[in-house]
Amino acid sequence: MKLKLRSIVGASIGAFVLSIAAAGGANAISSSGTAYFDNGQPITANMWIQSLTAGTCGSFSSSAVMNVSPNYITNNTKFYQIGVGGISVSGVSASQVGGDPANLTWTNSNGARGSYMSGNVCGGWGMLYLGADVSASAFYYGNYRVATAHV
Amino acid sequence: MSFSLKSGSFRTALCTTLVFVFCATGCAPNGEGGSKGDGPELVADALALRDANGLFRMPEGERLAEGDAFTTAIYARSDPDGKLAEGTRGAAAKKPVADSTDPSLTTAWSAAALNLPGGQAPVLPDKQLTADAEVAVLWYYADAVRILGRSQEADRSILDRLESIDLGAIRGHPYLVWRLWDTYESLGVPQPREVTEVLISASMGNLPTTPESVFDTQAILEISSLLNAPPPVPGGLAKHFGDLLTSNAVTEDVTVASVLRSLTLLGRADESRRYLEDNVLSKRIDSDNGFVRPLVSHQGTIEGSYLMSRLLDQSFPEATNEKTTETLITSIESDSVDVTTKLKAMVALRRAGDARWQDYRHISKKVTTSLPSAVTPSQMVAYLDTVDALVQLDSSPKFPRLEKFNAPDINDPVVSRQAFLALSKASYFSNTSEIASWFPEQQKNLPALVREPSEPYLLYFSGLAAMANAPLSGLNSNDFTQATENLKDLQGCGSLKKLYRISTQPGSPCSLIISVQLMAAPGAYTFGRTN
């Protein structure tokens, strides 16, 4: 009975590690999502991040993009990890949301069509997987739309 | 064996720990745990403001009305015991009617009815254009002179005017005929026989359901009381009136006072007395001036619904019902509604998820083709009000050019607000980029203006709305974050959680206008993910 339990636990952990490897690909993972304004204009959220292993750091890039000029466009990038330890981000110019170093936001205005972030991110010492959510939002012709991407 | 057991326990504990850690940091991979931000609470705010007609009320208009002498006098004249007039007299001395800048006949009548110090003698207005208006002014005048004991001083002119009233024109309205009859009474002049006969022959077949039928019923009861005759009114009238009061179905003071007077005439003075005690004296006396505050009916409007639809956007269907769309369509099809209001109703209908808005696209197309080629500064507010709705319906209007104006004085709140409006809505003009270079003084003052909420608040809100379209201000994302962080102090009022208040005072009302305006301020709201 105990042996069976151990086998199940071992199999679960093994399957989990395999799934991470599959999701992570060889070097990087990326995702994008699009929402639309009433007149059909799209707003797109993009995320690209290097695959990381425990205690290592890698590059990331995220963006909120439109084809036309909104009143403002915001890129909110929030990192998360499965595992233990703190996430740290460096080399990026953005504001922390609520004092959270893994939750960053940047708004471009005055007709800018995009808001971009790139830098380095390090996972915690017990990290098994590090991912991110990007929320691209814009105010355009009196309407607010949000597009998201998740890795 | 014992090692194996320990090893198994260790693995089980590790697994449990890992599962816990995974859940603590990774079970909500959307970062916000699938949160929709301010959305759900904004929908809750909207539902709290939805009226029985399906439209949405504007909380900024729901402040208590100031007590006034006329409302007080209306109730005092319906008070079986005269307590209200007695009680008001002392308190009203805080603001004598003589201080009023309103020289109207009703003010003089109110002062007389309440026996207020400093009341002015009534002055008879010129002859009115319609018979009902003429009856009204003659009655107020005569009643005032009766109360003041000056009936004998009334000159012949009022009698000439009384006699010139066409009885045939008011014959079907017992209340007007009774007022005519009572005016003669006030002046101490015998009533013409035909006036009395019209009143005696009047009767009510059905229970009154409109203000006019309530007044007519009172008139029949008044004359029956004077004649000491049983009133020709339907059975169950007293109960019906009592139900009207307890259900708050009557929302206008003159009508409520008429119901109270009728109850007294029906021998139910105790009910009138109780209503006055419980609903007027104990709840509606304005402590600042001692007068009764008038009833104010707060109803949902097209404007409120339009603004709510803009704020909730794709969540608006969660706050609407069938009544909402019915009322919106009625407004769009009404001949008495102006075109901008029709556009706003169409936007709300569209946001409510009702495809029938497209049946009325001829309205928006007509507005699109009639847009001017240029907008002057004095036309700007009205133009933006219309075009802001229009672009929600027509994706490609040809925007006009905004004619240049200057706003060098940062201490002039009117000019400054106009400048910030032009900046924040520059995309609705063909010369968008050019406008962004205007008003350098105002733009350079923006960092100081938006730092924290301060008086004048309307200027502060305008500055926030403009800060993302002011390249000369030097503001960037960090400044937006700081500005909207301070703005959170203004969010919520009473049961409404996410609308913004008009000032930092905790008791200040929320405003739909300002809440929508602040959508242009990055970070003012945390909207959910919608794709």
XYZ file of C-alpha atoms in Angstrom:
682
model
C 0.000 0.000 0.000
C 2.772 2.389 0.949
C 4.723 1.379 -2.120
C 1.721 2.138 -4.322
C 1.358 5.573 -2.759
C 5.010 6.289 -3.348
C 4.661 5.198 -6.950
C 1.689 7.460 -7.518
C 3.481 10.400 -5.952
C 6.580 9.672 -7.998
C 4.572 9.363 -11.183
C 2.772 12.654 -10.499
C 5.967 14.557 -9.914
C 7.522 12.983 -13.018
C 4.527 13.910 -15.155
C 4.617 17.436 -13.807
C 8.298 17.870 -14.658
C 7.634 16.537 -18.157
C 4.765 18.944 -18.648
C 6.985 21.874 -17.675
C 9.634 20.728 -20.118
C 7.031 20.468 -22.856
C 5.537 23.878 -22.080
C 8.936 25.503 -21.797
C 10.171 24.427 -25.180
C 13.846 24.576 -25.926
C 14.756 28.142 -24.895
C 11.778 30.422 -24.544
C 8.031 30.564 -24.310
C 5.716 33.208 -25.703
C 2.066 34.073 -25.972
C -0.202 36.832 -27.200
C -3.839 37.860 -26.918
C -5.986 40.399 -28.738
C -9.128 42.379 -27.928
C -11.023 44.739 -30.197
C -12.556 48.176 -29.957
C -15.986 48.874 -31.432
C -14.510 50.079 -34.701
C -12.482 46.906 -35.106
C -9.148 48.337 -33.980
C -7.187 45.638 -32.141
C -5.147 45.900 -28.981
C -2.631 43.111 -28.456
C -0.767 41.846 -25.411
C 2.509 40.014 -26.069
C 4.782 38.084 -23.713
C 8.107 36.381 -24.326
C 10.244 34.853 -21.604
C 13.265 32.564 -21.529
C 12.708 29.146 -19.998
C 14.247 29.140 -16.556
C 15.281 26.529 -14.053
C 15.451 26.919 -10.291
C 17.596 29.773 -9.080
C 18.437 31.055 -12.561
C 17.675 34.261 -14.397
C 16.658 35.014 -17.946
C 15.353 37.665 -20.278
C 11.795 38.679 -20.853
C 9.920 41.074 -23.074
C 6.316 42.174 -22.938
C 4.262 44.701 -24.816
C 0.879 46.317 -25.275
C 0.396 47.368 -28.883
C -2.160 49.144 -31.057
C -2.161 50.173 -34.724
C -3.623 53.599 -33.956
C -3.078 56.245 -31.285
C -5.145 55.778 -28.130
C -5.381 58.321 -25.313
C -3.125 56.058 -23.319
C -1.919 52.459 -23.423
C -0.805 50.451 -20.403
C 1.316 47.338 -20.111
C 0.843 45.490 -16.837
C 3.180 42.523 -16.547
C 2.905 40.257 -13.537
C 5.297 37.360 -12.959
C 4.374 34.301 -10.978
C 6.145 31.117 -10.115
C 5.311 27.619 -9.071
C 7.716 26.836 -6.298
C 9.431 28.546 -3.408
C 11.384 31.797 -3.080
C 11.108 35.361 -4.262
C 10.942 36.656 -7.810
C 13.213 39.555 -8.725
C 13.168 41.707 -11.822
C 15.913 44.045 -13.045
C 16.824 46.222 -15.965
C 13.307 47.441 -16.626
C 11.770 50.876 -16.250
C 8.330 50.440 -14.749
C 6.331 51.086 -11.595
C 5.594 48.389 -9.063
C 1.914 47.780 -8.432
C 1.115 47.809 -4.732
C 4.799 47.488 -3.849
C 4.995 44.054 -5.478
C 8.394 43.703 -7.276
C 6.916 41.046 -9.573
C 3.964 43.192 -10.657
C 5.028 45.965 -13.022
C 3.108 48.545 -14.967
C 3.924 51.245 -17.485
C 1.608 53.640 -19.288
C 2.493 55.526 -22.423
C 0.421 58.528 -23.399
C 0.349 61.465 -25.810
C -0.598 59.290 -28.755
C 1.950 56.505 -28.270
C 0.803 53.269 -29.877
C 2.557 50.869 -27.557
C 3.965 50.274 -24.108
C 6.974 47.988 -23.885
C 8.977 46.309 -21.124
C 12.076 44.150 -21.282
C 14.651 43.086 -18.754
C 15.811 40.223 -16.619
C 13.802 38.127 -14.239
C 15.070 35.657 -11.643
C 13.022 32.931 -10.038
C 13.180 31.839 -6.419
C 15.546 29.195 -5.068
C 12.800 26.576 -5.079
C 11.205 27.565 -8.340
C 9.818 24.864 -10.609
C 8.249 27.154 -13.182
C 8.206 30.894 -13.788
C 5.551 32.470 -15.941
C 3.867 35.810 -16.484
C 0.559 37.454 -17.285
C 0.465 40.511 -19.487
C -2.498 42.800 -19.496
C -2.605 45.369 -22.294
C -5.197 48.070 -21.774
C -5.983 51.265 -23.637
C -8.463 54.129 -23.660
C -9.459 55.012 -27.192
C -12.415 57.116 -28.391
C -13.926 56.942 -24.933
C -13.710 53.160 -24.630
C -11.492 50.957 -22.526
C -10.399 47.515 -23.662
C -8.113 44.909 -22.158
C -6.205 42.141 -23.924
C -4.260 39.497 -22.035
C -1.521 37.003 -22.672
C -0.433 34.249 -20.341
C 2.659 32.025 -20.267
C 11.218 -0.580 7.801
C 11.215 2.233 10.215
C 13.427 4.219 7.775
C 11.068 3.386 4.981
C 8.167 4.605 7.049
C 10.014 7.837 7.863
C 10.988 8.217 4.251
C 7.371 7.738 3.199
C 6.182 10.234 5.772
C 8.826 12.699 4.631
C 7.751 12.381 1.024
C 4.118 12.756 1.952
C 4.979 15.859 3.970
C 7.113 17.218 1.135
C 4.318 16.579 -1.313
C 1.817 18.326 0.932
C 4.212 21.226 1.351
C 4.789 21.462 -2.380
C 1.085 21.337 -3.123
C 0.584 24.091 -0.567
C 3.429 26.143 -2.024
C 2.170 25.593 -5.570
C -1.250 26.768 -4.566
C 0.118 29.685 -2.628
C 2.012 30.994 -5.600
C 0.756 29.275 -8.677
C -2.891 28.241 -8.467
C -4.004 31.598 -9.744
C -1.932 31.860 -12.903
C -3.875 34.851 -14.133
C -2.120 36.903 -11.542
C -5.326 38.486 -10.339
C -6.905 35.136 -9.572
C -9.315 35.703 -12.438
C -10.324 39.023 -10.866
C -12.423 41.361 -12.940
C -11.037 44.370 -11.094
C -13.550 47.113 -10.346
C -16.097 45.604 -12.749
C -18.345 43.622 -10.360
C -18.557 46.457 -7.847
C -19.301 48.966 -10.602
C -22.162 46.721 -11.720
C -23.401 46.634 -8.119
C -23.249 50.439 -7.991
C -25.218 50.601 -11.228
C -27.909 48.253 -9.926
C -28.273 50.442 -6.834
C -28.933 53.423 -9.106
C -31.350 51.709 -11.490
C -34.801 53.240 -11.271
C -38.184 51.562 -11.741
C -38.222 52.926 -15.297
C -35.085 50.897 -16.013
C -32.933 54.007 -16.406
C -30.125 55.081 -14.097
C -30.154 57.925 -11.605
C -27.287 60.385 -11.292
C -26.187 60.455 -7.650
C -24.732 63.964 -7.949
C -28.268 65.325 -8.267
C -29.612 63.642 -5.181
C -28.661 66.088 -2.508
C -31.425 67.165 -0.156
C -33.393 70.166 -1.329
C -33.298 73.301 0.817
C -36.377 73.883 2.919
C -38.647 76.657 1.661
C -41.573 78.710 2.865
C -43.947 77.680 0.074
C -43.660 73.933 0.765
C -44.089 74.632 4.461
C -47.165 76.774 3.831
C -48.719 74.119 1.597
C -48.536 71.613 4.434
C -49.491 74.164 7.077
C -52.742 74.806 5.205
C -53.451 71.052 5.276
C -52.598 70.629 8.936
C -55.762 69.929 10.946
C -54.214 71.387 14.113
C -52.073 74.210 12.725
C -49.085 72.754 14.596
C -46.823 72.876 11.602
C -47.337 76.588 11.067
C -46.872 77.193 14.805
C -43.702 75.083 14.940
C -42.216 76.609 11.852
C -42.738 80.215 12.842
C -39.999 80.300 15.476
C -37.462 78.385 13.445
C -38.160 80.346 10.296
C -37.198 83.546 12.066
C -33.631 82.474 11.313
C -34.256 83.460 7.739
C -37.158 85.882 7.489
C -39.077 85.791 4.249
C -38.409 89.512 3.906
C -34.817 88.585 3.078
C -35.981 86.642 0.096
C -35.141 88.026 -3.284
C -38.234 86.321 -4.699
C -41.008 88.921 -4.902
C -43.514 86.390 -6.199
C -47.111 86.121 -5.097
C -46.528 82.631 -3.717
C -43.781 83.974 -1.447
C -46.134 86.617 -0.069
C -48.878 83.971 0.290
C -46.424 81.663 2.092
C -45.433 84.402 4.515
C -49.087 85.140 5.208
C -50.004 81.457 5.629
C -47.176 80.957 8.116
C -47.609 84.379 9.741
C -43.912 84.968 9.280
C -42.193 88.164 10.383
C -41.368 90.520 7.549
C -43.846 89.068 5.087
C -44.641 91.360 2.188
C -48.134 92.420 1.185
C -49.341 90.420 -1.810
C -49.281 92.172 -5.161
C -51.759 91.016 -7.786
C -49.902 89.929 -10.942
C -51.082 90.939 -14.406
C -53.915 89.040 -16.024
C -52.825 85.540 -16.984
C -53.078 84.083 -20.468
C -55.056 80.979 -19.527
C -58.118 80.529 -17.326
C -56.455 77.997 -15.013
C -53.454 80.263 -14.410
C -55.746 83.241 -13.814
C -57.789 81.263 -11.276
C -54.588 80.264 -9.489
C -53.141 83.776 -9.101
C -56.487 85.234 -8.021
C -56.894 82.494 -5.407
C -53.390 82.962 -3.953
C -53.902 86.713 -3.816
C -57.329 86.525 -2.215
C -56.315 83.849 0.252
C -53.339 85.958 1.344
C -55.437 89.077 1.875
C -57.997 86.992 3.801
C -55.292 85.606 6.112
C -53.873 89.096 6.615
C -57.375 90.468 7.324
C -57.206 92.923 4.429
C -60.097 91.643 2.348
C -61.884 94.953 2.566
C -58.881 96.675 0.981
C -59.057 94.595 -2.185
C -59.948 96.880 -5.015
C -62.499 96.521 -7.722
C -59.946 95.293 -10.258
C -59.825 91.794 -8.806
C -63.609 91.498 -8.973
C -63.522 92.535 -12.611
C -60.975 89.833 -13.298
C -62.978 87.232 -11.405
C -66.070 88.031 -13.383
C -64.221 87.871 -16.664
C -63.228 84.228 -16.180
C -64.925 81.967 -18.699
C -66.739 79.441 -16.518
C -67.304 77.220 -19.553
C -63.543 76.786 -19.934
C -63.116 75.392 -16.426
C -66.490 73.686 -15.931
C -64.971 70.199 -16.304
C -62.389 70.891 -13.598
C -64.060 70.991 -10.174
C -60.839 72.072 -8.471
C -60.571 75.235 -10.547
C -64.254 76.018 -10.020
C -63.855 75.515 -6.275
C -60.857 77.841 -6.217
C -62.909 80.428 -8.062
C -65.720 79.949 -5.537
C -63.239 80.207 -2.629
C -61.724 83.379 -4.038
C -65.111 85.092 -3.806
C -65.343 83.700 -0.289
C -61.965 85.173 0.668
C -62.991 88.588 -0.594
C -66.295 88.430 1.253
C -68.246 88.718 -1.989
C -71.235 86.412 -2.709
C -70.470 83.747 -5.313
C -72.363 83.868 -8.632
C -75.136 81.246 -8.600
C -73.819 79.413 -11.674
C -70.423 78.884 -10.002
C -72.056 77.230 -6.995
C -74.310 75.134 -9.243
C -71.372 73.773 -11.200
C -69.743 72.683 -7.972
C -72.884 71.106 -6.538
C -73.410 69.059 -9.675
C -69.801 67.791 -9.753
C -69.136 64.198 -8.774
C -66.372 61.603 -8.930
C -67.136 58.237 -10.487
C -63.774 56.570 -9.963
C -61.064 56.604 -7.366
C -58.556 59.369 -8.177
C -55.315 58.199 -9.714
C -53.886 61.374 -11.228
C -52.897 64.631 -9.517
C -55.735 66.433 -11.311
C -58.342 63.929 -10.103
C -56.926 64.181 -6.561
C -57.485 67.967 -6.645
C -60.968 67.562 -8.138
C -61.877 65.125 -5.378
C -60.720 67.598 -2.749
C -62.885 70.300 -4.348
C -65.983 68.086 -4.214
C -65.245 67.240 -0.585
C -64.726 70.940 0.260
C -68.069 72.024 -1.158
C -69.910 69.034 0.350
C -68.438 69.933 3.705
C -69.589 73.537 3.393
C -73.060 72.395 2.344
C -73.062 69.749 5.056
C -74.069 67.234 2.400
C -72.756 63.679 1.731
C -70.008 63.907 -0.884
C -70.686 62.270 -4.278
C -67.461 60.282 -4.253
C -66.764 56.552 -4.719
C -66.637 54.152 -1.782
C -63.266 53.247 -0.328
C -61.929 56.733 -0.989
C -60.392 57.212 2.476
C -58.606 53.876 2.294
C -57.434 54.692 -1.218
C -55.942 57.990 -0.053
C -54.308 56.279 2.919
C -52.753 53.729 0.561
C -51.467 56.491 -1.719
C -49.621 58.040 1.203
C -48.159 54.861 2.688
C -46.976 53.583 -0.685
C -45.264 56.896 -1.451
C -47.036 56.824 -4.801
C -47.526 60.585 -4.663
C -44.209 62.372 -5.063
C -45.226 66.005 -5.276
C -45.962 68.185 -2.247
C -49.043 70.023 -3.478
C -50.705 66.704 -4.320
C -49.717 65.163 -0.978
C -51.160 68.201 0.814
C -54.393 67.826 -1.154
C -54.658 64.176 -0.095
C -54.098 65.184 3.533
C -56.802 67.838 3.324
C -59.212 65.339 1.730
C -58.571 62.817 4.494
C -59.432 65.478 7.062
C -62.636 66.303 5.168
C -63.469 62.578 5.134
C -63.223 62.503 8.927
C -59.747 60.984 8.966
C -57.896 63.933 10.517
C -55.941 61.508 12.670
C -54.356 60.012 9.566
C -53.398 63.436 8.217
C -51.976 64.350 11.580
C -49.950 61.144 11.797
C -48.534 61.598 8.299
C -47.465 65.149 9.058
C -45.834 64.069 12.315
C -44.063 61.010 10.924
C -43.137 62.144 7.425
C -42.865 65.898 7.485
C -42.151 67.271 10.956
C -39.797 64.498 12.039
C -37.970 63.985 8.738
C -38.080 66.951 6.445
C -37.449 70.081 8.475
C -34.334 71.858 7.199
C -32.357 72.677 10.339
C -30.648 75.590 8.580
C -33.807 77.608 7.998
C -36.611 75.774 9.800
C -38.703 75.199 6.679
C -39.943 71.925 5.209
C -37.729 70.523 2.489
C -39.679 69.897 -0.737
C -40.036 66.374 -2.035
C -37.594 65.774 -4.830
C -38.242 62.909 -7.154
C -35.006 61.284 -8.258
C -35.649 59.380 -11.427
C -33.476 57.524 -13.843
C -32.633 59.528 -16.945
C -31.253 58.996 -20.429
C -28.177 61.005 -19.437
C -27.586 58.823 -16.374
C -28.086 55.664 -18.421
C -25.747 56.876 -21.133
C -23.018 57.690 -18.632
C -23.503 54.363 -16.868
C -23.275 52.537 -20.190
C -20.007 54.322 -20.949
C -18.604 53.418 -17.561
C -19.687 49.779 -17.542
C -19.113 49.372 -21.286
C -19.222 45.649 -22.050
C -20.539 44.863 -18.548
C -23.561 47.126 -19.023
C -25.930 44.229 -19.902
C -25.393 42.913 -16.356
C -27.048 46.058 -14.995
C -29.948 46.474 -17.419
C -33.355 44.854 -17.787
C -36.185 44.829 -20.320
C -37.570 48.035 -18.897
C -34.245 49.740 -19.619
C -34.334 48.926 -23.313
C -38.061 49.706 -23.599
C -37.595 53.154 -22.076
C -34.530 53.843 -24.214
C -36.409 52.957 -27.404
C -39.362 55.121 -26.361
C -36.972 58.061 -25.968
C -35.296 57.443 -29.308
C -38.669 57.409 -31.047
C -40.079 60.417 -29.203
C -40.526 63.638 -31.185
C -39.878 65.744 -28.097
C -36.370 64.395 -27.448
C -33.391 66.301 -28.867
C -30.969 64.577 -31.209
C -28.013 64.389 -28.801
C -30.208 62.698 -26.209
C -31.389 60.273 -28.896
C -27.743 59.453 -29.692
C -27.092 58.854 -26.007
C -30.105 56.568 -25.767
C -28.822 54.657 -28.812
C -25.393 54.232 -27.195
C -26.986 52.911 -24.011
C -29.188 50.580 -26.069
C -26.155 49.272 -27.923
C -24.165 48.782 -24.735
C -27.165 47.005 -23.216
C -26.655 44.385 -25.910
C -29.834 45.206 -27.817
C -29.251 45.073 -31.580
C -32.270 47.278 -32.230
C -30.010 50.329 -31.900
C -29.131 49.694 -35.521
C -32.749 50.370 -36.529
C -32.080 54.025 -35.718
C -28.742 54.466 -37.471
C -30.326 57.032 -39.755
C -30.206 59.377 -36.736
C -26.451 58.988 -36.213
C -25.790 59.149 -39.960
C -27.649 62.433 -40.169
C -25.585 63.872 -37.321
C -22.376 62.602 -38.935
C -23.127 64.349 -42.216
C -24.077 67.589 -40.474
C -20.909 67.975 -38.400
C -19.356 71.416 -38.902
C -15.979 71.898 -40.543
C -14.725 73.960 -37.605
C -15.631 74.337 -33.952
C -15.188 77.564 -32.026
C -14.194 77.535 -28.341
C -17.724 78.545 -27.354
C -19.149 75.633 -29.354
C -16.679 73.099 -27.986
C -18.624 71.785 -24.974
C -21.826 71.176 -26.926
C -19.916 69.661 -29.844
C -18.012 67.252 -27.594
C -21.194 66.230 -25.800
C -22.645 65.155 -29.139
C -19.574 63.706 -30.801
C -18.578 61.705 -27.727
C -21.853 59.800 -28.151
C -21.653 59.759 -31.930
C -18.312 57.931 -32.086
C -19.839 55.084 -30.080
C -22.258 54.558 -32.986
C -20.354 55.627 -36.074
C -16.738 54.610 -36.336
C -15.685 57.083 -39.016
C -17.060 60.589 -38.640
C -15.035 63.364 -40.272
C -13.932 65.438 -37.308
C -13.841 69.232 -37.567
C -10.968 71.471 -36.680
C -10.919 73.205 -33.283
C -10.215 76.913 -33.605
C -7.317 77.964 -31.448
C -7.792 79.708 -28.142
C -5.413 80.700 -25.376
C -5.621 79.946 -21.697
C -2.616 81.631 -20.093
C -4.158 82.188 -16.654
C -3.745 79.021 -14.597
C -5.700 80.655 -11.779
C -8.825 81.024 -13.878
C -10.686 77.749 -13.273
C -13.150 78.274 -16.125
C -10.494 78.876 -18.785
C -8.268 76.157 -17.336
C -11.058 73.581 -17.468
C -11.777 74.520 -21.061
C -8.114 74.016 -21.942
C -7.985 70.627 -20.216
C -11.178 69.581 -21.976
C -9.633 70.424 -25.350
C -6.495 68.438 -24.488
C -8.307 65.383 -23.151
C -10.672 65.252 -26.148
C -8.181 66.342 -28.802
C -8.733 63.100 -30.718
C -12.232 64.330 -31.627
C -10.748 67.119 -33.752
C -8.867 66.966 -37.056
C -5.984 68.995 -35.602
C -5.263 66.560 -32.733
C -1.484 66.976 -32.757
C -1.679 70.743 -32.998
C -3.984 70.947 -29.964
C -1.461 68.931 -27.931
C 0.968 71.852 -28.288
C -1.481 74.470 -27.018
C -1.860 75.846 -23.489
C 1.822 75.544 -22.377
C 1.116 77.324 -19.074
C -1.723 74.973 -18.232
C 0.256 71.880 -19.231
C 3.251 72.900 -17.139
C 0.966 73.393 -14.149
C -0.496 69.881 -14.472
C 2.088 68.061 -12.283
C 1.213 70.327 -9.352
C -2.500 70.221 -10.067
C -2.877 66.429 -10.157
C -0.550 65.695 -7.241
C -3.398 65.337 -4.780
C -7.120 66.130 -4.574
C -7.735 69.768 -3.769
C -10.106 72.651 -4.401
C -11.457 73.469 -6.880
C -12.209 69.805 -7.429
C -13.753 70.186 -10.870
C -10.456 71.651 -12.088
C -8.541 68.834 -10.398
C -10.683 66.205 -12.161
C -10.275 67.973 -15.505
C -6.523 67.954 -15.006
C -6.515 64.230 -14.305
C -8.511 63.554 -17.461
C -6.061 65.634 -19.506
C -2.779 64.396 -18.039
C -2.333 61.566 -20.572
C -2.653 64.007 -23.468
C -0.406 66.805 -22.311
C 3.095 66.302 -23.803
C 4.349 69.642 -22.446
C 3.528 68.629 -18.869
C 6.493 66.281 -18.509
C 4.236 63.750 -16.777
C 4.978 60.075 -17.287
C 3.701 56.715 -16.124
C 5.129 57.063 -12.611
C 3.266 60.364 -12.191
C 0.042 58.778 -13.417
C 0.438 55.990 -10.878
C 1.022 58.466 -8.048
C -1.863 60.700 -9.113
C -4.397 57.914 -9.338
C -3.156 56.403 -6.071
C -4.164 59.640 -4.332
C -7.414 59.626 -6.277
C -8.514 56.443 -4.508
C -9.385 58.569 -1.464
C -12.285 59.904 -3.498
C -13.733 56.539 -4.446
C -17.021 55.441 -2.917
C -19.932 57.116 -1.171
C -22.494 55.423 1.049
C -23.392 52.082 -0.473
C -21.722 52.942 -3.787
C -18.186 51.534 -3.782
C -16.522 52.438 -7.058
C -18.004 55.701 -8.271
C -15.997 58.803 -7.469
C -17.105 61.542 -5.081
C -17.096 65.199 -5.996
C -14.809 66.179 -3.115
C -12.698 64.737 -0.305
C -15.456 65.370 2.228
C -16.689 61.925 3.323
C -20.341 62.923 3.021
C -20.030 64.368 -0.471
C -22.090 62.650 -3.170
C -20.715 60.484 -5.938
C -20.843 61.733 -9.498
C -21.454 59.736 -12.650
C -20.160 62.624 -14.759
C -16.839 62.702 -12.923
C -16.601 58.911 -12.769
C -16.873 58.716 -16.554
C -14.509 61.655 -17.024
C -11.892 59.827 -14.958
C -11.829 56.889 -17.374
C -9.368 59.085 -19.287
C -7.028 59.044 -16.273
C -4.740 55.978 -16.471
C -5.224 53.837 -13.369
C -8.421 55.444 -12.114
C -10.113 52.072 -12.551
C -8.884 48.525 -12.585
C -11.016 46.976 -15.257
C -11.109 43.250 -15.776
C -9.879 41.173 -18.626
C -12.377 41.139 -21.417
C -10.958 39.030 -24.195
